Amino acid sequence: MNAHPVVAVFGVSQEPAKYGHKIFKTLQAKGFTVFGINPKGGQILGAPLYICLADLPQRAHTAIMVIPPAALPQAVRQCIDGGVKEIWFQPGAQSQEAYDLAVQAGIAAQDGCFMAENGLW
């Protein structure tokens, strides 16, 4: 049984230098059930990239946002519809509108680095 929550990472990139890639790779290596979301689809490290949260094969508990602030409100709406319980807005991927949407929906919203706050980096 996996003790970690199921995590969806919005903004996973196939480029190793990008944070979405680094976060996905580290979570995968540490035994998390992790799904990458990128509207372009594709693959990363042998795993499919999903176009939206609704496409995931199982429900995510936690979402990590590594996307431009303008895209956040729409991503948060996906999380509300998908039953996500916790959203982490990574530094640089923050929007007061998106944060407020999450809180109003009863989602635990965090501004900060999921990886650092959870001792993964």
Short mmCIF file of N, CA and C in Angstrom, two decimals:
data_model
loop_
_atom_site.label_atom_id
_atom_site.label_comp_id
_atom_site.label_asym_id
_atom_site.label_seq_id
_atom_site.Cartn_x
_atom_site.Cartn_y
_atom_site.Cartn_z
N MET A 1 0.86 -1.19 0.00
CA MET A 1 0.00 0.00 0.00
C MET A 1 0.89 1.24 0.00
N ASN A 2 0.61 2.15 -0.87
CA ASN A 2 1.38 3.39 -0.97
C ASN A 2 0.93 4.36 0.11
N ALA A 3 1.85 4.79 0.98
CA ALA A 3 1.51 5.69 2.08
C ALA A 3 1.39 7.14 1.63
N HIS A 4 1.88 7.43 0.44
CA HIS A 4 1.84 8.81 -0.07
C HIS A 4 0.50 9.10 -0.73
N PRO A 5 0.09 10.37 -0.70
CA PRO A 5 -1.13 10.72 -1.45
C PRO A 5 -0.87 10.63 -2.95
N VAL A 6 -1.93 10.40 -3.70
CA VAL A 6 -1.82 10.43 -5.17
C VAL A 6 -1.66 11.90 -5.57
N VAL A 7 -0.66 12.17 -6.38
CA VAL A 7 -0.32 13.55 -6.74
C VAL A 7 -0.46 13.78 -8.24
N ALA A 8 -1.07 14.91 -8.59
CA ALA A 8 -1.13 15.37 -9.98
C ALA A 8 -0.26 16.62 -10.08
N VAL A 9 0.65 16.62 -11.03
CA VAL A 9 1.52 17.78 -11.23
C VAL A 9 1.09 18.46 -12.52
N PHE A 10 0.56 19.67 -12.40
CA PHE A 10 0.16 20.47 -13.56
C PHE A 10 1.39 21.20 -14.07
N GLY A 11 1.69 21.02 -15.36
CA GLY A 11 2.82 21.72 -15.96
C GLY A 11 4.07 20.87 -16.07
N VAL A 12 3.88 19.56 -16.12
CA VAL A 12 5.04 18.68 -16.29
C VAL A 12 5.59 18.89 -17.70
N SER A 13 6.88 19.10 -17.75
CA SER A 13 7.57 19.33 -19.02
C SER A 13 8.48 18.16 -19.33
N GLN A 14 8.71 17.94 -20.61
CA GLN A 14 9.66 16.91 -21.01
C GLN A 14 11.10 17.44 -20.95
N GLU A 15 11.25 18.74 -20.65
CA GLU A 15 12.58 19.34 -20.56
C GLU A 15 13.13 19.17 -19.15
N PRO A 16 14.23 18.42 -18.99
CA PRO A 16 14.77 18.13 -17.67
C PRO A 16 15.11 19.34 -16.81
N ALA A 17 15.40 20.49 -17.42
CA ALA A 17 15.77 21.67 -16.65
C ALA A 17 14.56 22.36 -16.01
N LYS A 18 13.36 22.03 -16.44
CA LYS A 18 12.16 22.71 -15.94
C LYS A 18 11.68 22.07 -14.63
N TYR A 19 11.09 22.91 -13.77
CA TYR A 19 10.67 22.43 -12.46
C TYR A 19 9.57 21.38 -12.52
N GLY A 20 8.66 21.49 -13.48
CA GLY A 20 7.62 20.47 -13.59
C GLY A 20 8.22 19.09 -13.81
N HIS A 21 9.28 19.03 -14.60
CA HIS A 21 9.99 17.77 -14.87
C HIS A 21 10.69 17.29 -13.59
N LYS A 22 11.40 18.20 -12.92
CA LYS A 22 12.15 17.84 -11.72
C LYS A 22 11.23 17.32 -10.62
N ILE A 23 10.11 17.99 -10.43
CA ILE A 23 9.15 17.57 -9.39
C ILE A 23 8.61 16.19 -9.72
N PHE A 24 8.16 16.00 -10.95
CA PHE A 24 7.61 14.70 -11.37
C PHE A 24 8.64 13.60 -11.16
N LYS A 25 9.85 13.81 -11.64
CA LYS A 25 10.91 12.80 -11.57
C LYS A 25 11.22 12.43 -10.11
N THR A 26 11.31 13.43 -9.24
CA THR A 26 11.63 13.17 -7.83
C THR A 26 10.49 12.42 -7.15
N LEU A 27 9.25 12.83 -7.37
CA LEU A 27 8.12 12.14 -6.75
C LEU A 27 8.05 10.69 -7.23
N GLN A 28 8.26 10.49 -8.51
CA GLN A 28 8.25 9.14 -9.08
C GLN A 28 9.35 8.29 -8.42
N ALA A 29 10.53 8.85 -8.29
CA ALA A 29 11.66 8.12 -7.70
C ALA A 29 11.44 7.80 -6.22
N LYS A 30 10.66 8.63 -5.54
CA LYS A 30 10.42 8.43 -4.11
C LYS A 30 9.18 7.58 -3.83
N GLY A 31 8.62 6.99 -4.88
CA GLY A 31 7.53 6.05 -4.68
C GLY A 31 6.13 6.62 -4.65
N PHE A 32 5.98 7.87 -4.99
CA PHE A 32 4.64 8.46 -5.06
C PHE A 32 3.90 7.92 -6.28
N THR A 33 2.60 7.82 -6.19
CA THR A 33 1.77 7.65 -7.38
C THR A 33 1.59 9.06 -7.91
N VAL A 34 2.22 9.35 -9.03
CA VAL A 34 2.22 10.71 -9.56
C VAL A 34 1.81 10.70 -11.02
N PHE A 35 0.98 11.67 -11.37
CA PHE A 35 0.51 11.83 -12.74
C PHE A 35 0.89 13.22 -13.22
N GLY A 36 1.38 13.29 -14.45
CA GLY A 36 1.75 14.56 -15.05
C GLY A 36 0.63 15.08 -15.94
N ILE A 37 0.40 16.38 -15.86
CA ILE A 37 -0.62 17.00 -16.69
C ILE A 37 0.05 18.08 -17.55
N ASN A 38 -0.19 17.96 -18.85
CA ASN A 38 0.31 18.94 -19.81
C ASN A 38 -0.68 18.94 -20.98
N PRO A 39 -1.23 20.10 -21.33
CA PRO A 39 -2.24 20.13 -22.40
C PRO A 39 -1.74 19.60 -23.74
N LYS A 40 -0.43 19.47 -23.91
CA LYS A 40 0.12 18.92 -25.15
C LYS A 40 0.16 17.39 -25.13
N GLY A 41 -0.04 16.78 -23.95
CA GLY A 41 0.05 15.33 -23.84
C GLY A 41 1.48 14.87 -23.99
N GLY A 42 1.67 13.65 -24.44
CA GLY A 42 3.01 13.10 -24.63
C GLY A 42 3.37 12.10 -23.54
N GLN A 43 4.67 11.97 -23.31
CA GLN A 43 5.19 11.04 -22.31
C GLN A 43 6.35 11.66 -21.58
N ILE A 44 6.57 11.19 -20.34
CA ILE A 44 7.74 11.59 -19.56
C ILE A 44 8.20 10.40 -18.74
N LEU A 45 9.47 10.08 -18.82
CA LEU A 45 10.06 9.02 -18.01
C LEU A 45 9.23 7.75 -18.03
N GLY A 46 8.74 7.38 -19.20
CA GLY A 46 7.97 6.16 -19.35
C GLY A 46 6.52 6.24 -18.92
N ALA A 47 6.06 7.41 -18.54
CA ALA A 47 4.67 7.58 -18.09
C ALA A 47 3.95 8.54 -19.04
N PRO A 48 2.66 8.32 -19.24
CA PRO A 48 1.91 9.25 -20.10
C PRO A 48 1.70 10.59 -19.43
N LEU A 49 1.64 11.64 -20.23
CA LEU A 49 1.22 12.96 -19.75
C LEU A 49 -0.26 13.10 -20.12
N TYR A 50 -1.05 13.50 -19.16
CA TYR A 50 -2.48 13.64 -19.37
C TYR A 50 -2.82 15.08 -19.74
N ILE A 51 -3.83 15.23 -20.59
CA ILE A 51 -4.20 16.55 -21.08
C ILE A 51 -4.92 17.36 -20.01
N CYS A 52 -5.71 16.68 -19.16
CA CYS A 52 -6.40 17.37 -18.07
C CYS A 52 -6.61 16.41 -16.92
N LEU A 53 -6.96 16.94 -15.77
CA LEU A 53 -7.13 16.14 -14.56
C LEU A 53 -8.19 15.06 -14.73
N ALA A 54 -9.24 15.35 -15.45
CA ALA A 54 -10.34 14.38 -15.64
C ALA A 54 -9.87 13.12 -16.37
N ASP A 55 -8.74 13.18 -17.08
CA ASP A 55 -8.23 12.03 -17.82
C ASP A 55 -7.43 11.04 -16.96
N LEU A 56 -7.11 11.41 -15.72
CA LEU A 56 -6.29 10.53 -14.88
C LEU A 56 -7.01 9.21 -14.60
N PRO A 57 -6.26 8.12 -14.49
CA PRO A 57 -6.87 6.82 -14.24
C PRO A 57 -7.34 6.63 -12.80
N GLN A 58 -6.92 7.51 -11.90
CA GLN A 58 -7.43 7.48 -10.52
C GLN A 58 -7.45 8.89 -9.98
N ARG A 59 -8.21 9.09 -8.92
CA ARG A 59 -8.40 10.42 -8.34
C ARG A 59 -7.14 10.89 -7.62
N ALA A 60 -6.77 12.13 -7.85
CA ALA A 60 -5.62 12.73 -7.16
C ALA A 60 -6.08 13.38 -5.87
N HIS A 61 -5.31 13.21 -4.83
CA HIS A 61 -5.57 13.87 -3.55
C HIS A 61 -4.95 15.27 -3.56
N THR A 62 -3.73 15.34 -4.10
CA THR A 62 -2.94 16.57 -4.07
C THR A 62 -2.60 17.00 -5.49
N ALA A 63 -2.68 18.31 -5.73
CA ALA A 63 -2.26 18.88 -7.01
C ALA A 63 -1.14 19.87 -6.75
N ILE A 64 -0.11 19.80 -7.59
CA ILE A 64 1.00 20.75 -7.53
C ILE A 64 0.95 21.56 -8.81
N MET A 65 0.90 22.88 -8.66
CA MET A 65 0.79 23.78 -9.81
C MET A 65 2.17 24.33 -10.18
N VAL A 66 2.58 24.05 -11.41
CA VAL A 66 3.84 24.57 -11.96
C VAL A 66 3.49 25.13 -13.35
N ILE A 67 2.50 26.01 -13.36
CA ILE A 67 1.99 26.58 -14.61
C ILE A 67 1.89 28.09 -14.48
N PRO A 68 1.77 28.80 -15.59
CA PRO A 68 1.67 30.26 -15.53
C PRO A 68 0.43 30.71 -14.74
N PRO A 69 0.55 31.82 -14.00
CA PRO A 69 -0.58 32.31 -13.21
C PRO A 69 -1.88 32.44 -13.99
N ALA A 70 -1.82 32.83 -15.25
CA ALA A 70 -3.05 33.00 -16.05
C ALA A 70 -3.79 31.68 -16.24
N ALA A 71 -3.09 30.56 -16.18
CA ALA A 71 -3.72 29.25 -16.38
C ALA A 71 -4.25 28.64 -15.08
N LEU A 72 -3.93 29.25 -13.95
CA LEU A 72 -4.29 28.66 -12.66
C LEU A 72 -5.79 28.55 -12.38
N PRO A 73 -6.59 29.60 -12.62
CA PRO A 73 -8.01 29.46 -12.30
C PRO A 73 -8.67 28.27 -13.00
N GLN A 74 -8.35 28.05 -14.26
CA GLN A 74 -8.92 26.92 -14.99
C GLN A 74 -8.44 25.60 -14.40
N ALA A 75 -7.18 25.54 -14.00
CA ALA A 75 -6.64 24.32 -13.38
C ALA A 75 -7.31 24.06 -12.03
N VAL A 76 -7.54 25.11 -11.27
CA VAL A 76 -8.21 24.95 -9.97
C VAL A 76 -9.64 24.45 -10.19
N ARG A 77 -10.31 24.93 -11.21
CA ARG A 77 -11.67 24.44 -11.51
C ARG A 77 -11.64 22.94 -11.81
N GLN A 78 -10.60 22.47 -12.52
CA GLN A 78 -10.44 21.03 -12.75
C GLN A 78 -10.30 20.29 -11.42
N CYS A 79 -9.54 20.88 -10.51
CA CYS A 79 -9.33 20.27 -9.20
C CYS A 79 -10.62 20.21 -8.39
N ILE A 80 -11.40 21.27 -8.45
CA ILE A 80 -12.69 21.30 -7.75
C ILE A 80 -13.57 20.18 -8.30
N ASP A 81 -13.68 20.12 -9.62
CA ASP A 81 -14.51 19.09 -10.27
C ASP A 81 -13.99 17.68 -10.00
N GLY A 82 -12.67 17.55 -9.84
CA GLY A 82 -12.05 16.24 -9.67
C GLY A 82 -11.89 15.77 -8.24
N GLY A 83 -12.36 16.56 -7.27
CA GLY A 83 -12.30 16.14 -5.88
C GLY A 83 -10.93 16.23 -5.22
N VAL A 84 -10.04 17.05 -5.75
CA VAL A 84 -8.72 17.24 -5.14
C VAL A 84 -8.90 17.88 -3.76
N LYS A 85 -8.12 17.43 -2.80
CA LYS A 85 -8.23 17.91 -1.42
C LYS A 85 -7.21 18.98 -1.05
N GLU A 86 -6.10 19.03 -1.80
CA GLU A 86 -5.00 19.92 -1.46
C GLU A 86 -4.33 20.41 -2.74
N ILE A 87 -4.06 21.72 -2.80
CA ILE A 87 -3.35 22.31 -3.94
C ILE A 87 -2.15 23.09 -3.43
N TRP A 88 -1.02 22.84 -4.05
CA TRP A 88 0.21 23.60 -3.77
C TRP A 88 0.49 24.51 -4.95
N PHE A 89 0.57 25.80 -4.68
CA PHE A 89 0.92 26.79 -5.70
C PHE A 89 2.42 27.06 -5.54
N GLN A 90 3.21 26.50 -6.45
CA GLN A 90 4.66 26.65 -6.39
C GLN A 90 5.04 28.12 -6.58
N PRO A 91 6.20 28.54 -6.06
CA PRO A 91 6.65 29.92 -6.31
C PRO A 91 6.67 30.21 -7.81
N GLY A 92 6.07 31.32 -8.20
CA GLY A 92 5.97 31.70 -9.61
C GLY A 92 4.69 31.21 -10.26
N ALA A 93 4.00 30.28 -9.60
CA ALA A 93 2.72 29.76 -10.10
C ALA A 93 1.65 30.11 -9.07
N GLN A 94 1.49 31.41 -8.89
CA GLN A 94 0.56 31.87 -7.86
C GLN A 94 -0.39 32.92 -8.44
N SER A 95 -1.63 32.88 -7.93
CA SER A 95 -2.68 33.79 -8.38
C SER A 95 -3.68 33.90 -7.23
N GLN A 96 -3.96 35.12 -6.83
CA GLN A 96 -4.92 35.31 -5.74
C GLN A 96 -6.30 34.77 -6.14
N GLU A 97 -6.68 34.97 -7.38
CA GLU A 97 -7.97 34.47 -7.86
C GLU A 97 -8.04 32.94 -7.72
N ALA A 98 -6.99 32.26 -8.16
CA ALA A 98 -6.97 30.80 -8.09
C ALA A 98 -6.95 30.32 -6.64
N TYR A 99 -6.16 30.98 -5.81
CA TYR A 99 -6.08 30.62 -4.39
C TYR A 99 -7.46 30.77 -3.74
N ASP A 100 -8.11 31.89 -4.00
CA ASP A 100 -9.44 32.13 -3.43
C ASP A 100 -10.46 31.11 -3.93
N LEU A 101 -10.41 30.76 -5.21
CA LEU A 101 -11.31 29.73 -5.76
C LEU A 101 -11.14 28.41 -5.01
N ALA A 102 -9.90 28.03 -4.77
CA ALA A 102 -9.61 26.77 -4.08
C ALA A 102 -10.16 26.81 -2.65
N VAL A 103 -9.88 27.87 -1.93
CA VAL A 103 -10.32 27.98 -0.53
C VAL A 103 -11.84 27.99 -0.45
N GLN A 104 -12.48 28.73 -1.32
CA GLN A 104 -13.96 28.80 -1.32
C GLN A 104 -14.57 27.43 -1.59
N ALA A 105 -13.86 26.56 -2.30
CA ALA A 105 -14.35 25.22 -2.60
C ALA A 105 -14.00 24.21 -1.50
N GLY A 106 -13.31 24.68 -0.46
CA GLY A 106 -12.96 23.80 0.64
C GLY A 106 -11.68 23.01 0.44
N ILE A 107 -10.88 23.42 -0.53
CA ILE A 107 -9.60 22.76 -0.80
C ILE A 107 -8.52 23.45 0.04
N ALA A 108 -7.66 22.64 0.66
CA ALA A 108 -6.53 23.20 1.41
C ALA A 108 -5.53 23.76 0.40
N ALA A 109 -5.37 25.07 0.39
CA ALA A 109 -4.48 25.73 -0.57
C ALA A 109 -3.21 26.18 0.13
N GLN A 110 -2.07 25.88 -0.50
CA GLN A 110 -0.77 26.21 0.07
C GLN A 110 0.03 27.02 -0.94
N ASP A 111 0.59 28.14 -0.50
CA ASP A 111 1.56 28.87 -1.32
C ASP A 111 2.94 28.44 -0.84
N GLY A 112 3.66 27.73 -1.68
CA GLY A 112 4.99 27.29 -1.29
C GLY A 112 5.42 26.10 -2.11
N CYS A 113 6.65 25.68 -1.88
CA CYS A 113 7.22 24.56 -2.63
C CYS A 113 6.88 23.25 -1.93
N PHE A 114 6.05 22.45 -2.56
CA PHE A 114 5.65 21.14 -2.01
C PHE A 114 6.88 20.32 -1.66
N MET A 115 7.86 20.33 -2.54
CA MET A 115 9.04 19.48 -2.38
C MET A 115 9.85 19.90 -1.15
N ALA A 116 10.09 21.20 -0.98
CA ALA A 116 10.85 21.69 0.16
C ALA A 116 10.07 21.53 1.46
N GLU A 117 8.80 21.87 1.43
CA GLU A 117 7.98 21.82 2.64
C GLU A 117 7.80 20.39 3.15
N ASN A 118 7.90 19.41 2.27
CA ASN A 118 7.74 18.01 2.66
C ASN A 118 9.07 17.26 2.75
N GLY A 119 10.18 18.00 2.76
CA GLY A 119 11.49 17.40 2.94
C GLY A 119 11.95 16.49 1.81
N LEU A 120 11.43 16.74 0.61
CA LEU A 120 11.79 15.91 -0.55
C LEU A 120 12.98 16.48 -1.32
N TRP A 121 13.27 17.76 -1.10
CA TRP A 121 14.45 18.41 -1.71
C TRP A 121 15.29 19.01 -0.60
#
